[in-house]
Amino acid sequence: MTRVTADIAVSVDGYSAGPGQSEEHPLGVFAEDALHGWMFQHPDESRAELDAILEARAYVMGRNMFGPIRGEWTGDWRGWWGPEPPYHGPVFVLTNHPREPLEMDGGTTFFFVTDGPESALAQARAAAGDGSVSVAGGATTLNQFLAAGLVDELRLHIAPVTLGLGGRTDVVRLFDGVPPLQLDPVSVRSTPHVTHVTYRLR
């Protein structure tokens, strides 16, 4: 069976994005540097973890991770990553609104899945062959997969900040709505900018 991994960067209080996502603020206001500074400003400190994120053969992500557009697709939005996204493989985007597949440079093709997480995972498994599938985020999508018991290995990248967003309804925290889980610690590694924790789910 294809192994399903999930990587997500979070604050110490469990948020993977801030409020007010837009084209100018992909992760919400003030959250990008706070949560992903380790990735973009200090990549050499976490090279092994970054390489592991991109070793999957297929990916699943939520629509909010793909872009800021809500409702019906408008314009020609092609993702946050420019003409050559880092995935270099098939990416299955969960959405309520159909869209034709989007082929990008470097081997990435975005497929838009309207019939739920299980369907997206089945398509990703078929595309991955004997490789792994990665649930790329964001928190809402990962929570759906965790609640359904569809993740084998969870890799948290915990930035040493809190976002203080408790009580807000416009942001989702990791594990919101997820039933109790049994997790076996696999590894922990810290740098001055992030703590990487890997769990195997039972």
PDB file of C-alpha atoms in Angstrom:
ATOM      1  CA  MET A   1       0.000   0.000   0.000  1.00  0.00           C
ATOM      2  CA  THR A   2       1.264   3.465  -0.881  1.00  0.00           C
ATOM      3  CA  ARG A   3       2.546   5.363   2.153  1.00  0.00           C
ATOM      4  CA  VAL A   4       0.699   8.632   2.881  1.00  0.00           C
ATOM      5  CA  THR A   5       2.724  11.365   4.539  1.00  0.00           C
ATOM      6  CA  ALA A   6       1.746  14.878   5.572  1.00  0.00           C
ATOM      7  CA  ASP A   7       3.954  17.901   6.172  1.00  0.00           C
ATOM      8  CA  ILE A   8       2.711  21.122   7.683  1.00  0.00           C
ATOM      9  CA  ALA A   9       4.384  24.152   9.249  1.00  0.00           C
ATOM     10  CA  VAL A  10       2.579  25.381  12.343  1.00  0.00           C
ATOM     11  CA  SER A  11       2.949  27.833  15.171  1.00  0.00           C
ATOM     12  CA  VAL A  12       3.359  26.515  18.693  1.00  0.00           C
ATOM     13  CA  ASP A  13      -0.357  27.161  19.207  1.00  0.00           C
ATOM     14  CA  GLY A  14      -1.245  25.065  16.169  1.00  0.00           C
ATOM     15  CA  TYR A  15      -1.972  27.481  13.306  1.00  0.00           C
ATOM     16  CA  SER A  16      -0.687  26.959   9.776  1.00  0.00           C
ATOM     17  CA  ALA A  17      -1.900  30.321   8.437  1.00  0.00           C
ATOM     18  CA  GLY A  18      -3.077  33.683   9.655  1.00  0.00           C
ATOM     19  CA  PRO A  19      -6.228  35.622   8.802  1.00  0.00           C
ATOM     20  CA  GLY A  20      -6.818  37.548   5.589  1.00  0.00           C
ATOM     21  CA  GLN A  21      -5.362  35.251   2.931  1.00  0.00           C
ATOM     22  CA  SER A  22      -4.973  37.083  -0.383  1.00  0.00           C
ATOM     23  CA  GLU A  23      -2.713  37.149  -3.410  1.00  0.00           C
ATOM     24  CA  GLU A  24      -0.459  39.563  -1.488  1.00  0.00           C
ATOM     25  CA  HIS A  25      -0.552  37.423   1.673  1.00  0.00           C
ATOM     26  CA  PRO A  26      -0.587  33.728   0.678  1.00  0.00           C
ATOM     27  CA  LEU A  27      -0.563  32.527   4.301  1.00  0.00           C
ATOM     28  CA  GLY A  28      -2.592  35.363   5.714  1.00  0.00           C
ATOM     29  CA  VAL A  29      -1.451  38.631   7.225  1.00  0.00           C
ATOM     30  CA  PHE A  30       1.906  38.399   9.081  1.00  0.00           C
ATOM     31  CA  ALA A  31       2.055  34.585   9.054  1.00  0.00           C
ATOM     32  CA  GLU A  32       4.361  33.784   6.121  1.00  0.00           C
ATOM     33  CA  ASP A  33       7.651  34.867   7.679  1.00  0.00           C
ATOM     34  CA  ALA A  34       6.556  33.725  11.117  1.00  0.00           C
ATOM     35  CA  LEU A  35       5.756  30.177  10.010  1.00  0.00           C
ATOM     36  CA  HIS A  36       8.031  29.634   7.014  1.00  0.00           C
ATOM     37  CA  GLY A  37      11.121  31.693   7.755  1.00  0.00           C
ATOM     38  CA  TRP A  38      12.977  28.435   8.438  1.00  0.00           C
ATOM     39  CA  MET A  39      12.113  27.251   4.922  1.00  0.00           C
ATOM     40  CA  PHE A  40      12.796  30.381   2.877  1.00  0.00           C
ATOM     41  CA  GLN A  41      15.386  32.272   4.905  1.00  0.00           C
ATOM     42  CA  HIS A  42      17.357  29.387   6.448  1.00  0.00           C
ATOM     43  CA  PRO A  43      16.871  26.419   4.080  1.00  0.00           C
ATOM     44  CA  ASP A  44      20.323  24.922   4.634  1.00  0.00           C
ATOM     45  CA  GLU A  45      19.499  24.278   8.305  1.00  0.00           C
ATOM     46  CA  SER A  46      16.617  22.004   7.261  1.00  0.00           C
ATOM     47  CA  ARG A  47      17.787  20.576   3.953  1.00  0.00           C
ATOM     48  CA  ALA A  48      16.885  16.970   4.822  1.00  0.00           C
ATOM     49  CA  GLU A  49      13.356  17.928   5.851  1.00  0.00           C
ATOM     50  CA  LEU A  50      12.835  20.061   2.743  1.00  0.00           C
ATOM     51  CA  ASP A  51      14.066  17.245   0.524  1.00  0.00           C
ATOM     52  CA  ALA A  52      11.698  14.824   2.271  1.00  0.00           C
ATOM     53  CA  ILE A  53       8.710  17.082   1.547  1.00  0.00           C
ATOM     54  CA  LEU A  54       9.420  16.879  -2.174  1.00  0.00           C
ATOM     55  CA  GLU A  55      10.239  13.178  -2.422  1.00  0.00           C
ATOM     56  CA  ALA A  56       6.586  12.156  -2.832  1.00  0.00           C
ATOM     57  CA  ARG A  57       5.391  10.970  -6.228  1.00  0.00           C
ATOM     58  CA  ALA A  58       1.946  12.624  -5.961  1.00  0.00           C
ATOM     59  CA  TYR A  59       0.346  15.298  -3.775  1.00  0.00           C
ATOM     60  CA  VAL A  60      -3.056  16.319  -2.415  1.00  0.00           C
ATOM     61  CA  MET A  61      -3.831  19.855  -1.314  1.00  0.00           C
ATOM     62  CA  GLY A  62      -6.804  22.011  -0.457  1.00  0.00           C
ATOM     63  CA  ARG A  63      -8.051  24.779  -2.674  1.00  0.00           C
ATOM     64  CA  ASN A  64      -6.938  27.483  -0.219  1.00  0.00           C
ATOM     65  CA  MET A  65      -3.376  26.204  -0.473  1.00  0.00           C
ATOM     66  CA  PHE A  66      -3.583  26.413  -4.256  1.00  0.00           C
ATOM     67  CA  GLY A  67      -4.777  30.012  -4.274  1.00  0.00           C
ATOM     68  CA  PRO A  68      -6.923  32.819  -2.825  1.00  0.00           C
ATOM     69  CA  ILE A  69      -9.877  32.521  -5.243  1.00  0.00           C
ATOM     70  CA  ARG A  70     -13.192  31.522  -3.669  1.00  0.00           C
ATOM     71  CA  GLY A  71     -16.332  30.281  -5.414  1.00  0.00           C
ATOM     72  CA  GLU A  72     -16.320  29.687  -9.160  1.00  0.00           C
ATOM     73  CA  TRP A  73     -12.952  29.822 -10.873  1.00  0.00           C
ATOM     74  CA  THR A  74     -12.264  33.203 -12.464  1.00  0.00           C
ATOM     75  CA  GLY A  75      -9.284  34.419 -14.446  1.00  0.00           C
ATOM     76  CA  ASP A  76      -6.250  32.209 -15.028  1.00  0.00           C
ATOM     77  CA  TRP A  77      -4.891  31.645 -11.527  1.00  0.00           C
ATOM     78  CA  ARG A  78      -2.084  29.068 -11.754  1.00  0.00           C
ATOM     79  CA  GLY A  79      -0.914  28.771  -8.142  1.00  0.00           C
ATOM     80  CA  TRP A  80       1.498  30.645  -5.902  1.00  0.00           C
ATOM     81  CA  TRP A  81       4.668  29.064  -7.256  1.00  0.00           C
ATOM     82  CA  GLY A  82       5.232  30.671 -10.654  1.00  0.00           C
ATOM     83  CA  PRO A  83       5.529  28.774 -13.947  1.00  0.00           C
ATOM     84  CA  GLU A  84       7.516  25.870 -12.427  1.00  0.00           C
ATOM     85  CA  PRO A  85       6.040  24.691  -9.096  1.00  0.00           C
ATOM     86  CA  PRO A  86       8.318  22.602  -6.852  1.00  0.00           C
ATOM     87  CA  TYR A  87       6.246  19.403  -6.973  1.00  0.00           C
ATOM     88  CA  HIS A  88       7.361  17.996 -10.355  1.00  0.00           C
ATOM     89  CA  GLY A  89       4.491  15.528 -10.349  1.00  0.00           C
ATOM     90  CA  PRO A  90       0.695  15.299 -10.161  1.00  0.00           C
ATOM     91  CA  VAL A  91      -1.075  17.450  -7.567  1.00  0.00           C
ATOM     92  CA  PHE A  92      -4.738  16.788  -6.761  1.00  0.00           C
ATOM     93  CA  VAL A  93      -6.521  19.925  -5.550  1.00  0.00           C
ATOM     94  CA  LEU A  94      -9.729  19.549  -3.539  1.00  0.00           C
ATOM     95  CA  THR A  95     -12.426  21.958  -4.727  1.00  0.00           C
ATOM     96  CA  ASN A  96     -16.183  22.272  -5.104  1.00  0.00           C
ATOM     97  CA  HIS A  97     -15.839  23.822  -8.557  1.00  0.00           C
ATOM     98  CA  PRO A  98     -14.652  21.858 -11.612  1.00  0.00           C
ATOM     99  CA  ARG A  99     -11.682  23.014 -13.622  1.00  0.00           C
ATOM    100  CA  GLU A 100      -9.654  21.433 -16.422  1.00  0.00           C
ATOM    101  CA  PRO A 101      -6.218  20.052 -15.469  1.00  0.00           C
ATOM    102  CA  LEU A 102      -3.471  22.648 -15.424  1.00  0.00           C
ATOM    103  CA  GLU A 103      -0.107  21.555 -16.806  1.00  0.00           C
ATOM    104  CA  MET A 104       2.911  23.555 -15.620  1.00  0.00           C
ATOM    105  CA  ASP A 105       6.620  23.567 -16.403  1.00  0.00           C
ATOM    106  CA  GLY A 106       8.845  20.992 -14.738  1.00  0.00           C
ATOM    107  CA  GLY A 107       6.352  18.128 -14.717  1.00  0.00           C
ATOM    108  CA  THR A 108       3.733  19.476 -12.293  1.00  0.00           C
ATOM    109  CA  THR A 109       0.098  19.056 -13.328  1.00  0.00           C
ATOM    110  CA  PHE A 110      -2.739  20.247 -11.095  1.00  0.00           C
ATOM    111  CA  PHE A 111      -5.888  18.109 -11.214  1.00  0.00           C
ATOM    112  CA  PHE A 112      -9.040  19.521  -9.642  1.00  0.00           C
ATOM    113  CA  VAL A 113     -11.063  16.983  -7.654  1.00  0.00           C
ATOM    114  CA  THR A 114     -14.697  17.721  -6.779  1.00  0.00           C
ATOM    115  CA  ASP A 115     -15.747  14.457  -5.112  1.00  0.00           C
ATOM    116  CA  GLY A 116     -13.873  14.568  -1.827  1.00  0.00           C
ATOM    117  CA  PRO A 117     -10.666  13.557  -0.040  1.00  0.00           C
ATOM    118  CA  GLU A 118     -11.044   9.809  -0.548  1.00  0.00           C
ATOM    119  CA  SER A 119     -11.348  10.274  -4.311  1.00  0.00           C
ATOM    120  CA  ALA A 120      -8.359  12.618  -4.385  1.00  0.00           C
ATOM    121  CA  LEU A 121      -6.287  10.129  -2.402  1.00  0.00           C
ATOM    122  CA  ALA A 122      -7.310   7.236  -4.645  1.00  0.00           C
ATOM    123  CA  GLN A 123      -6.242   9.214  -7.713  1.00  0.00           C
ATOM    124  CA  ALA A 124      -2.985  10.236  -6.045  1.00  0.00           C
ATOM    125  CA  ARG A 125      -2.229   6.631  -5.048  1.00  0.00           C
ATOM    126  CA  ALA A 126      -2.775   5.488  -8.621  1.00  0.00           C
ATOM    127  CA  ALA A 127      -0.510   8.238  -9.917  1.00  0.00           C
ATOM    128  CA  ALA A 128       2.222   7.578  -7.336  1.00  0.00           C
ATOM    129  CA  GLY A 129       2.642   3.914  -8.170  1.00  0.00           C
ATOM    130  CA  ASP A 130       5.134   2.504  -5.670  1.00  0.00           C
ATOM    131  CA  GLY A 131       6.052   5.990  -4.410  1.00  0.00           C
ATOM    132  CA  SER A 132       4.533   7.912  -1.530  1.00  0.00           C
ATOM    133  CA  VAL A 133       1.650  10.392  -1.523  1.00  0.00           C
ATOM    134  CA  SER A 134       1.954  13.648   0.399  1.00  0.00           C
ATOM    135  CA  VAL A 135      -0.931  15.610   1.885  1.00  0.00           C
ATOM    136  CA  ALA A 136       0.483  19.090   1.411  1.00  0.00           C
ATOM    137  CA  GLY A 137      -2.084  21.084   3.411  1.00  0.00           C
ATOM    138  CA  GLY A 138      -3.491  23.332   4.570  1.00  0.00           C
ATOM    139  CA  ALA A 139      -4.911  22.648   8.001  1.00  0.00           C
ATOM    140  CA  THR A 140      -8.523  22.131   6.889  1.00  0.00           C
ATOM    141  CA  THR A 141      -7.502  19.511   4.341  1.00  0.00           C
ATOM    142  CA  LEU A 142      -5.067  17.772   6.666  1.00  0.00           C
ATOM    143  CA  ASN A 143      -7.696  17.666   9.415  1.00  0.00           C
ATOM    144  CA  GLN A 144     -10.067  15.903   7.008  1.00  0.00           C
ATOM    145  CA  PHE A 145      -7.433  13.290   6.211  1.00  0.00           C
ATOM    146  CA  LEU A 146      -6.494  12.804   9.864  1.00  0.00           C
ATOM    147  CA  ALA A 147     -10.136  12.463  10.907  1.00  0.00           C
ATOM    148  CA  ALA A 148     -10.654   9.803   8.222  1.00  0.00           C
ATOM    149  CA  GLY A 149      -7.544   7.857   9.270  1.00  0.00           C
ATOM    150  CA  LEU A 150      -5.857   8.354   5.899  1.00  0.00           C
ATOM    151  CA  VAL A 151      -2.393   9.517   7.048  1.00  0.00           C
ATOM    152  CA  ASP A 152       0.452   7.119   7.869  1.00  0.00           C
ATOM    153  CA  GLU A 153       3.132   9.626   8.880  1.00  0.00           C
ATOM    154  CA  LEU A 154       2.697  13.186  10.167  1.00  0.00           C
ATOM    155  CA  ARG A 155       5.639  15.585   9.996  1.00  0.00           C
ATOM    156  CA  LEU A 156       5.164  18.817  11.934  1.00  0.00           C
ATOM    157  CA  HIS A 157       7.495  21.772  11.417  1.00  0.00           C
ATOM    158  CA  ILE A 158       6.909  23.908  14.488  1.00  0.00           C
ATOM    159  CA  ALA A 159       7.992  27.537  14.299  1.00  0.00           C
ATOM    160  CA  PRO A 160       8.919  29.105  17.667  1.00  0.00           C
ATOM    161  CA  VAL A 161       6.047  31.592  17.620  1.00  0.00           C
ATOM    162  CA  THR A 162       2.420  31.772  18.713  1.00  0.00           C
ATOM    163  CA  LEU A 163      -0.158  33.541  16.559  1.00  0.00           C
ATOM    164  CA  GLY A 164      -2.708  34.184  19.309  1.00  0.00           C
ATOM    165  CA  LEU A 165      -5.749  33.557  17.116  1.00  0.00           C
ATOM    166  CA  GLY A 166      -7.886  31.599  19.561  1.00  0.00           C
ATOM    167  CA  GLY A 167     -11.601  32.222  19.220  1.00  0.00           C
ATOM    168  CA  ARG A 168     -11.474  33.446  15.636  1.00  0.00           C
ATOM    169  CA  THR A 169     -13.735  31.732  13.105  1.00  0.00           C
ATOM    170  CA  ASP A 170     -11.779  32.755   9.993  1.00  0.00           C
ATOM    171  CA  VAL A 171      -8.753  30.543  10.712  1.00  0.00           C
ATOM    172  CA  VAL A 172      -8.459  26.808  11.315  1.00  0.00           C
ATOM    173  CA  ARG A 173      -6.113  25.192  13.796  1.00  0.00           C
ATOM    174  CA  LEU A 174      -4.454  21.860  13.162  1.00  0.00           C
ATOM    175  CA  PHE A 175      -6.435  19.008  14.824  1.00  0.00           C
ATOM    176  CA  ASP A 176      -9.670  21.037  15.026  1.00  0.00           C
ATOM    177  CA  GLY A 177     -12.495  18.510  14.641  1.00  0.00           C
ATOM    178  CA  VAL A 178     -10.117  15.541  14.635  1.00  0.00           C
ATOM    179  CA  PRO A 179     -10.959  12.692  17.043  1.00  0.00           C
ATOM    180  CA  PRO A 180      -8.321  11.406  19.474  1.00  0.00           C
ATOM    181  CA  LEU A 181      -5.249   9.979  17.722  1.00  0.00           C
ATOM    182  CA  GLN A 182      -2.545   7.532  18.771  1.00  0.00           C
ATOM    183  CA  LEU A 183       0.838   8.750  17.518  1.00  0.00           C
ATOM    184  CA  ASP A 184       4.208   7.063  17.853  1.00  0.00           C
ATOM    185  CA  PRO A 185       7.149   9.499  17.927  1.00  0.00           C
ATOM    186  CA  VAL A 186       9.697   8.713  15.220  1.00  0.00           C
ATOM    187  CA  SER A 187      12.134  11.625  15.347  1.00  0.00           C
ATOM    188  CA  VAL A 188      12.684  15.135  16.668  1.00  0.00           C
ATOM    189  CA  ARG A 189      15.245  17.640  15.406  1.00  0.00           C
ATOM    190  CA  SER A 190      15.597  21.336  16.200  1.00  0.00           C
ATOM    191  CA  THR A 191      17.317  24.339  14.679  1.00  0.00           C
ATOM    192  CA  PRO A 192      17.203  27.900  16.021  1.00  0.00           C
ATOM    193  CA  HIS A 193      14.238  28.535  13.694  1.00  0.00           C
ATOM    194  CA  VAL A 194      12.090  25.374  13.740  1.00  0.00           C
ATOM    195  CA  THR A 195      11.531  22.050  15.473  1.00  0.00           C
ATOM    196  CA  HIS A 196      10.816  19.102  13.181  1.00  0.00           C
ATOM    197  CA  VAL A 197       8.727  16.342  14.779  1.00  0.00           C
ATOM    198  CA  THR A 198       7.748  13.149  12.956  1.00  0.00           C
ATOM    199  CA  TYR A 199       4.978  10.849  14.176  1.00  0.00           C
ATOM    200  CA  ARG A 200       3.735   7.535  12.852  1.00  0.00           C
ATOM    201  CA  LEU A 201      -0.028   7.164  13.206  1.00  0.00           C
ATOM    202  CA  ARG A 202      -1.377   3.857  14.489  1.00  0.00           C
TER     203      ARG A 202
END
